Tab-separated table of C-alpha atoms and ligand atoms in Angstrom:
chain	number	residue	atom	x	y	z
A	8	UNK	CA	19.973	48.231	41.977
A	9	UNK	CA	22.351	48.550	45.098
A	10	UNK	CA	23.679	51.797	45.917
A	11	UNK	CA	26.817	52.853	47.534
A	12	UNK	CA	27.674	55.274	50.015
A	13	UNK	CA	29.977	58.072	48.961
A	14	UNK	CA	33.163	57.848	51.017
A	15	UNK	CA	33.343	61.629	52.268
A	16	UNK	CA	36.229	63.124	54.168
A	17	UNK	CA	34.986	64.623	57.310
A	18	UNK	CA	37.065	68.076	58.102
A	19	UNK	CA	37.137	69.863	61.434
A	20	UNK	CA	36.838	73.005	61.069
A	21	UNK	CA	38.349	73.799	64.378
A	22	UNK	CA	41.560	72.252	63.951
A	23	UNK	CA	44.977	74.410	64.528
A	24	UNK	CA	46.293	73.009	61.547
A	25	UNK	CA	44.992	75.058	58.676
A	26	UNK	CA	47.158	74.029	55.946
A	27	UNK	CA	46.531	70.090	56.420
A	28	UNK	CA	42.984	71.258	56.326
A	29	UNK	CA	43.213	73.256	53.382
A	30	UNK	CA	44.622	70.516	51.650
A	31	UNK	CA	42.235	67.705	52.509
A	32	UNK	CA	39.491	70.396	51.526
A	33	UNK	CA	41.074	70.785	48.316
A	34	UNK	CA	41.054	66.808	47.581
A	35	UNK	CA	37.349	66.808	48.820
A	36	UNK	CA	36.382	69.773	46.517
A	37	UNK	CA	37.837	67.920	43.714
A	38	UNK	CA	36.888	65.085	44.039
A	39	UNK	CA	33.767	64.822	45.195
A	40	UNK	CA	32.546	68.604	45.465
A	41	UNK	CA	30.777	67.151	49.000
A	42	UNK	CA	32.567	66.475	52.525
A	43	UNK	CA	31.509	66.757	55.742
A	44	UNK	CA	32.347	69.644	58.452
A	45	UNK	CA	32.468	68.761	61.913
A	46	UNK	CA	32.954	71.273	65.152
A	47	UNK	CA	31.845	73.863	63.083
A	48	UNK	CA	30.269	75.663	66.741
A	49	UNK	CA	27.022	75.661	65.705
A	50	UNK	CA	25.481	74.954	68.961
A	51	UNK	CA	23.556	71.106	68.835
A	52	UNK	CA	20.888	72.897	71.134
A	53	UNK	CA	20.308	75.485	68.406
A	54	UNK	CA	20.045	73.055	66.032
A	55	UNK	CA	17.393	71.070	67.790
A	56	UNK	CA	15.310	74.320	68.543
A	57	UNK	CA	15.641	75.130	64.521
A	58	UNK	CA	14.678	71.779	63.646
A	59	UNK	CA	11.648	71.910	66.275
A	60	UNK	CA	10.430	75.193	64.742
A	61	UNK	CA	10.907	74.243	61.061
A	62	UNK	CA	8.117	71.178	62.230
A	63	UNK	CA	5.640	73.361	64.087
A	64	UNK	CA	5.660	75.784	60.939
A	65	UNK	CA	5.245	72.975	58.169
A	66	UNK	CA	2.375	71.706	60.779
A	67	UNK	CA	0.136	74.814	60.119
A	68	UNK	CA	-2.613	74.798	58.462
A	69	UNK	CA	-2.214	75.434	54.537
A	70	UNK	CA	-3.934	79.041	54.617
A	71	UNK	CA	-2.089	79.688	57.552
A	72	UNK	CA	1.086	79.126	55.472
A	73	UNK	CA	0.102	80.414	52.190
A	74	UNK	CA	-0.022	83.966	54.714
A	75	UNK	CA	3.176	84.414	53.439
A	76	UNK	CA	4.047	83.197	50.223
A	77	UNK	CA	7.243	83.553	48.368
A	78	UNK	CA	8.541	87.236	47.724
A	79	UNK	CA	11.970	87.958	47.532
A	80	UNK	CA	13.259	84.601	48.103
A	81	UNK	CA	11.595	85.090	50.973
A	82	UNK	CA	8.509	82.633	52.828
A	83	UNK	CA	6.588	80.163	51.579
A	84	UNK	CA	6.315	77.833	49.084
A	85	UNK	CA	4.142	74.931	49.049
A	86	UNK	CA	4.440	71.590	47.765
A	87	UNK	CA	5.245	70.877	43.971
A	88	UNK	CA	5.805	74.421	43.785
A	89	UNK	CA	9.524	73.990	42.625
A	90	UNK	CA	10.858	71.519	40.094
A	91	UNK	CA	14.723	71.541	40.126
A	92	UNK	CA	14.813	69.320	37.399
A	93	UNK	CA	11.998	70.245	34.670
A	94	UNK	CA	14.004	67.671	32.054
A	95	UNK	CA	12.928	64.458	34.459
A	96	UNK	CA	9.812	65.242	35.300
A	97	UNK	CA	6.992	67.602	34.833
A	98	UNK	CA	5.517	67.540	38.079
A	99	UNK	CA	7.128	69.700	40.887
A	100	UNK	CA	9.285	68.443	43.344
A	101	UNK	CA	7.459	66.772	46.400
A	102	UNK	CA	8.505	68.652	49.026
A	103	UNK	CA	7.438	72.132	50.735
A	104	UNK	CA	9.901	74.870	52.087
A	105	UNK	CA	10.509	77.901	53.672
A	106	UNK	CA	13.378	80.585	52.805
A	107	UNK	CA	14.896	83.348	55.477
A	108	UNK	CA	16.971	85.436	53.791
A	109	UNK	CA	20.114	87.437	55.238
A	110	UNK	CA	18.763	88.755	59.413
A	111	UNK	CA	21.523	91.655	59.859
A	112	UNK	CA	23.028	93.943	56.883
A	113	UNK	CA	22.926	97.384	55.167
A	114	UNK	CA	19.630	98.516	53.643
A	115	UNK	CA	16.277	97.153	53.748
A	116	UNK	CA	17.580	93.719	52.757
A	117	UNK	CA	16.288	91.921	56.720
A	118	UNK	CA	13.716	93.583	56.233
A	119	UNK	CA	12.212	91.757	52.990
A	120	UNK	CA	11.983	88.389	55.435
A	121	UNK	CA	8.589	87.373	56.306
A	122	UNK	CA	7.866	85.826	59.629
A	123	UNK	CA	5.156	83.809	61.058
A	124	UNK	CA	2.676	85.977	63.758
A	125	UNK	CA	4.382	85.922	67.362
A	126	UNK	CA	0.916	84.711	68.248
A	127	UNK	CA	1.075	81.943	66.132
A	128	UNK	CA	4.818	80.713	66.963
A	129	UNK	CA	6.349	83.081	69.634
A	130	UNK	CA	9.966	81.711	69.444
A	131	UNK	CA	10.483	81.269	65.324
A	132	UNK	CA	11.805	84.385	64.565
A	133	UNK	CA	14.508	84.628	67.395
A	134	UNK	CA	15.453	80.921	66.594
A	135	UNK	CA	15.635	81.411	63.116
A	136	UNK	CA	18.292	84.084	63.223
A	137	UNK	CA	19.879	82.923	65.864
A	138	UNK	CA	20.494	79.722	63.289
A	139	UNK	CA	21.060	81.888	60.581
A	140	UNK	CA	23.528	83.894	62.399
A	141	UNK	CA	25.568	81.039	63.635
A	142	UNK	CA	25.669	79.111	60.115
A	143	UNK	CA	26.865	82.050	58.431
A	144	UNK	CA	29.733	82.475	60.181
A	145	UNK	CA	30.819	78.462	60.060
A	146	UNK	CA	30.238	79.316	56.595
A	147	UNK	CA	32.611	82.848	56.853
A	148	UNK	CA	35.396	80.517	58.796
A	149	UNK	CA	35.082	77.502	56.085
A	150	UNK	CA	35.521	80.191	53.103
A	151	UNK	CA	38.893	81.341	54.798
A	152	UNK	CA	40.274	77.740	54.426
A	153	UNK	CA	38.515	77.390	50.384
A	154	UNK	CA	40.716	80.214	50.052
A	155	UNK	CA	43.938	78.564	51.588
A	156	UNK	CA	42.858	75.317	49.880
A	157	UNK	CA	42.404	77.369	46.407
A	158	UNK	CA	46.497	78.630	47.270
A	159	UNK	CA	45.167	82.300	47.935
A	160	UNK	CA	45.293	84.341	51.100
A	161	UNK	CA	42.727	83.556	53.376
A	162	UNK	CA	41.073	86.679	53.503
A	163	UNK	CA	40.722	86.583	49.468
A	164	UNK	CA	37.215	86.362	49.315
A	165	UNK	CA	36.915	89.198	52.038
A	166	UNK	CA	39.415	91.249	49.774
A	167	UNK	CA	37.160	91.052	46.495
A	168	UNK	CA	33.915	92.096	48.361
A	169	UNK	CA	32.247	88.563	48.527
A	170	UNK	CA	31.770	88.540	52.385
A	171	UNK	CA	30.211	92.306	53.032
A	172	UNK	CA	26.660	91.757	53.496
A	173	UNK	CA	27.363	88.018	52.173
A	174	UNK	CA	23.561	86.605	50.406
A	175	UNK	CA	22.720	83.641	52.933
A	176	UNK	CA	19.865	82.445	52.236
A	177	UNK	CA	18.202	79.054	54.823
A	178	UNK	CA	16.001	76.974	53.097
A	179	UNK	CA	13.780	74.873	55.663
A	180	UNK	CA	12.504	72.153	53.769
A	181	UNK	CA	9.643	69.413	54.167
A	182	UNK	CA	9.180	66.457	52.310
A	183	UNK	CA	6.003	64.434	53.372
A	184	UNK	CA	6.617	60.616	53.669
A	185	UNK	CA	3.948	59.270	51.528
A	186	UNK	CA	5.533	58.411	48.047
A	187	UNK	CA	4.126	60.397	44.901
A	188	UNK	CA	1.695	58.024	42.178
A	189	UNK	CA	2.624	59.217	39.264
A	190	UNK	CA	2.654	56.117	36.633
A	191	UNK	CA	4.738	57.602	33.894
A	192	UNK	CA	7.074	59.766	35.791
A	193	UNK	CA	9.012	59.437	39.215
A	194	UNK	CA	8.111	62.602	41.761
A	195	UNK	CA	11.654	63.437	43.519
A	196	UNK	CA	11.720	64.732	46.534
A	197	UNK	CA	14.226	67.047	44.897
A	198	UNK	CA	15.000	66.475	41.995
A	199	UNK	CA	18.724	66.192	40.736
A	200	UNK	CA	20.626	69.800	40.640
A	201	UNK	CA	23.336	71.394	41.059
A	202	UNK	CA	23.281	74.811	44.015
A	203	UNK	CA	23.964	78.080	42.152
A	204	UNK	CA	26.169	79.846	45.211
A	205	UNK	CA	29.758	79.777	46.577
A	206	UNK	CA	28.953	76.690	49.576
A	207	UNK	CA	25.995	75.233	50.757
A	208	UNK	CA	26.023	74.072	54.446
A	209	UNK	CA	22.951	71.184	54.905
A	210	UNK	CA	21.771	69.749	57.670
A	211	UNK	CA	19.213	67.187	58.258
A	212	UNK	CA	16.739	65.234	60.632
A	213	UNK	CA	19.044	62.067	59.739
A	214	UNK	CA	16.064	60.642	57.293
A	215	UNK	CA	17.433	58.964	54.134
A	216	UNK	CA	17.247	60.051	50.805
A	217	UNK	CA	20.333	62.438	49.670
A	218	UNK	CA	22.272	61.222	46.869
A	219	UNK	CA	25.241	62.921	44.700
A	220	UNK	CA	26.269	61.924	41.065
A	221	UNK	CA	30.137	62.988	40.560
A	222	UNK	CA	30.116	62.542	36.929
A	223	UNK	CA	27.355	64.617	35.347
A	224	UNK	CA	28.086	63.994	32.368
A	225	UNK	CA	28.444	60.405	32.226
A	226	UNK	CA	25.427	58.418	31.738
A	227	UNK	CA	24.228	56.243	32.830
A	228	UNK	CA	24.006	58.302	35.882
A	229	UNK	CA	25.760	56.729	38.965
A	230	UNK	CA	24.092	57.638	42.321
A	231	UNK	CA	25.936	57.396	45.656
A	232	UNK	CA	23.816	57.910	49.422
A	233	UNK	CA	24.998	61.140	51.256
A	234	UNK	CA	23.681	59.911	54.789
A	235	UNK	CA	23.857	62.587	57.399
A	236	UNK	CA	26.775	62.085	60.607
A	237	UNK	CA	24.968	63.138	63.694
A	238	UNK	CA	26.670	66.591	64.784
A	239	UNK	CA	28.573	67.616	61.451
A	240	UNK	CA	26.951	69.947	57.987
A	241	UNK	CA	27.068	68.368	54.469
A	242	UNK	CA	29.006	70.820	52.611
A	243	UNK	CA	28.762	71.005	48.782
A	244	UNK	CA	29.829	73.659	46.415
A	245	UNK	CA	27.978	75.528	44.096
A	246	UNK	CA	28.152	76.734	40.432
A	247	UNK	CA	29.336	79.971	41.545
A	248	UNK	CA	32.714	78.633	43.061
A	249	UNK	CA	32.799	75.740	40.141
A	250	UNK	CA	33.163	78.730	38.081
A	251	UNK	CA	35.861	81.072	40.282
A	252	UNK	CA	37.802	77.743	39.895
A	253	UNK	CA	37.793	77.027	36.380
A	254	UNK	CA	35.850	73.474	37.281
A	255	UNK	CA	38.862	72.460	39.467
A	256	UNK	CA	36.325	72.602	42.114
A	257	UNK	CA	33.370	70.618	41.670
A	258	UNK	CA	29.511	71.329	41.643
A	259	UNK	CA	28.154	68.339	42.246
A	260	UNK	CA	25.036	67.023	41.090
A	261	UNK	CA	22.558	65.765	43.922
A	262	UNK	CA	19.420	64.867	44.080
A	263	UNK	CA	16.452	63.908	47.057
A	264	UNK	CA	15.109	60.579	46.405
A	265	UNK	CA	11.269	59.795	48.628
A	266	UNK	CA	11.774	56.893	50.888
A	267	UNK	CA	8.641	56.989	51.987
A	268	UNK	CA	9.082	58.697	55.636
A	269	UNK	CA	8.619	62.246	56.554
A	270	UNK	CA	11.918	63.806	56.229
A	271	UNK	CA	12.957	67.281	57.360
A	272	UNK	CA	16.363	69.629	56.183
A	273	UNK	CA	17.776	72.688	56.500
A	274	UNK	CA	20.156	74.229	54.115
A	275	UNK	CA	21.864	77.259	54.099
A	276	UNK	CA	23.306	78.833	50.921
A	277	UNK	CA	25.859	81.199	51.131
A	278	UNK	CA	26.516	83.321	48.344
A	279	UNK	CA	28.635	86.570	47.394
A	280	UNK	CA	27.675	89.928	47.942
A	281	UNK	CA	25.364	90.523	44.042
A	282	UNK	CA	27.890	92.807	43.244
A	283	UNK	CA	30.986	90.896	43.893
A	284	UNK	CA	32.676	90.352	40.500
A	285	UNK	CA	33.457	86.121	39.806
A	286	UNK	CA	36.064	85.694	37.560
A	287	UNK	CA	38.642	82.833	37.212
A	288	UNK	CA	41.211	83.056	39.764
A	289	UNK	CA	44.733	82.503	38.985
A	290	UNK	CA	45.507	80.138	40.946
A	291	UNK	CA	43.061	77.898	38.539
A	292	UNK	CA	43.872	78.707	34.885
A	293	UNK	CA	46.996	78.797	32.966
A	294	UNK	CA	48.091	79.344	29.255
A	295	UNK	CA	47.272	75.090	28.937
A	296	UNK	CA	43.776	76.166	30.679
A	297	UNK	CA	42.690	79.553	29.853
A	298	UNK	CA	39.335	80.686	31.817
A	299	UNK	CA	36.462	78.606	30.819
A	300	UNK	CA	33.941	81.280	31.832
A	301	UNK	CA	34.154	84.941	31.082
A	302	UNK	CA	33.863	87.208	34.561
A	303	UNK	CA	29.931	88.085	35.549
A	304	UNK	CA	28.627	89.836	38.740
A	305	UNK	CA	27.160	87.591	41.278
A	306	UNK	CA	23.592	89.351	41.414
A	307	UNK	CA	23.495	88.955	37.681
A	308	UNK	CA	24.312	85.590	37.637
A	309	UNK	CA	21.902	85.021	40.264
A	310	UNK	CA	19.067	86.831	38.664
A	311	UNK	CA	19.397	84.359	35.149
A	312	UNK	CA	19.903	81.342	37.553
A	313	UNK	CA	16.318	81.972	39.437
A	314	UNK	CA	14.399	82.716	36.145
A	315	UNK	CA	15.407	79.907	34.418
A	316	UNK	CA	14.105	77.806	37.674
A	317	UNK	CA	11.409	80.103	39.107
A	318	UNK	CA	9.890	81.338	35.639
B	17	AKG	O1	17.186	68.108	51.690
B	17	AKG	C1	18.302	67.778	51.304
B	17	AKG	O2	18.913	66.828	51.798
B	17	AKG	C2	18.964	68.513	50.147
B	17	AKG	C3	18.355	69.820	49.801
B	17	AKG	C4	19.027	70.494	48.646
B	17	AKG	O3	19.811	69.928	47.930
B	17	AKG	C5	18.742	71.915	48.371
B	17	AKG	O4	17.855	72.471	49.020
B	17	AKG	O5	19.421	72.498	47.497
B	18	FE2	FE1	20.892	71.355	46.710
């Protein structure tokens, strides 16, 4: 079966005009629930270094990895570790990744990340929060205009506590190339799911393989190709903001399909402070369409998301 390629808008994050950009980020976020996000000033060397890193650690040898596995949302986790999807298929997804939590903030929260040995790979750490820095406040800058595009001031989601000490989370991630031989079942590279947070901001090495489904609930499901535009993130947003909306803004469903080459991504998740109240904003219900959702704090949200998939 032929697949199409979704028609996303690209937005520029750096242009003067906030309200025209607001308003095609509203159509995108309806629409779709995916667009791209171009001169975002994320530096393209920065990128590269990240990207070079990500490779050298995914090169190690297994033991060398599984040095610092999974704690916190933090470190390792190794291949078929994670299954997005546990209704398509029993075995895990095929792909290995690596999870940095937030790098600057109040308590011991930087402190939870685990890094590689210096000896090992000298410049990982610096690199990695250098990225992580830089992402997060693209991300900071593109929640601003969410906020004009939801018809709110653009410092709402500053005002209600979602940006101090915001929850970004990077998720390097490596999917071999060789294709999984599993008779009965198909082995995603990741398989399909929706992201739990406010906005995700991906990245990747330009490999094949992303795909979004707009309708979720329609079946047969209808896949379109998300490829990647040299020099701009794939935005998406996540359950959390589908739910702050009322479902005016989608959470699309995506998924990683294996090509059969090596392919290497980076996404970063950025999600409210845990205890940052979500609760339908007015701009998005009405006596016609009350709140779908009754309000939760983030970290508890959170906490049922990751058992259900973790557990
Ligand atoms: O690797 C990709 O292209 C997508 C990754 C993804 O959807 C995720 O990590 O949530
Ligand atoms: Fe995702």
């Amino acid at each position: 079966m032929t697949v199409s390629t979704a028609k996303l808008p690209v937005i520029d994050l750096s242009s003067p005009d906030r309200l025209s950009t607001a308003n095609s980020i509203r159509q995108a976020c309806v629409d779709y629930g995916f667009f791209y996000l171009a001169n975002h000033g994320v530096e393209e060397e920065l990128i590269k270094r990240a990207f070079e890193e990500s490779r050298k650690f995914f090169s190690l040898p297994l033991d060398e990895k599984m040095k610092l596995p999974r704690k916190e949302h933090r470190g390792y986790s190794p291949l078929y570790a994670e299954n997005l999807d546990p209704d398509s298929s029993s075995k895990g997804d095929s792909k290995e990744a690596f999870y940095v939590g937030p790098v600057r903030g109040s308590g011991n929260k930087a402190e939870l990340n685990q890094w590689p040995s210096p000896e090992v790979l000298p410049s990982w750490r610096s690199t990695m929060e250098s990225y992580h820095e830089k992402v997060m406040s693209a991300a900071g800058r593109l929640i601003s205009l969410i906020a004009l595009a939801l018809k709110l001031d653009e410092d709402y989601f500053v005002k209600v506590g979602a940006l101090d000490d915001p929850e970004g989370f990077l998720r390097l991630l490596h999917y071999p190339g060789e294709l999984g031989s599993s008779d009965e079942e198909p082995i995603y590279g990741a398989s399909a799911h929706s992201d739990y947070g406010m906005t995700t901001l991906l990245l990747t090495d330009g490999v094949a393989g992303l795909q979004v489904c707009r309708e979720k609930w329609r079946q047969p499901r209808v896949w379109e190709d998300v490829p990647q535009i040299h020099g701009c993130f794939i935005v998406n947003i996540g359950d959390m903001m589908e739910r702050w909306t009322n479902c005016l803004f989608r959470s699309t469903l995506h998924r990683v399909m294996p090509t059969g080459q090596e392919r290497y991504s980076m996404a970063f998740f950025m999600d409210p402070n845990p205890d940052c109240i979500v609760e339908c904003l007015e701009s998005c219900c009405s006596e016609s369409c009350p709140p779908r959702f009754p309000a939760i704090r983030s970290g508890d949200y959170f906490t049922e998301r990751f058992r259900l998939t973790y557990d």
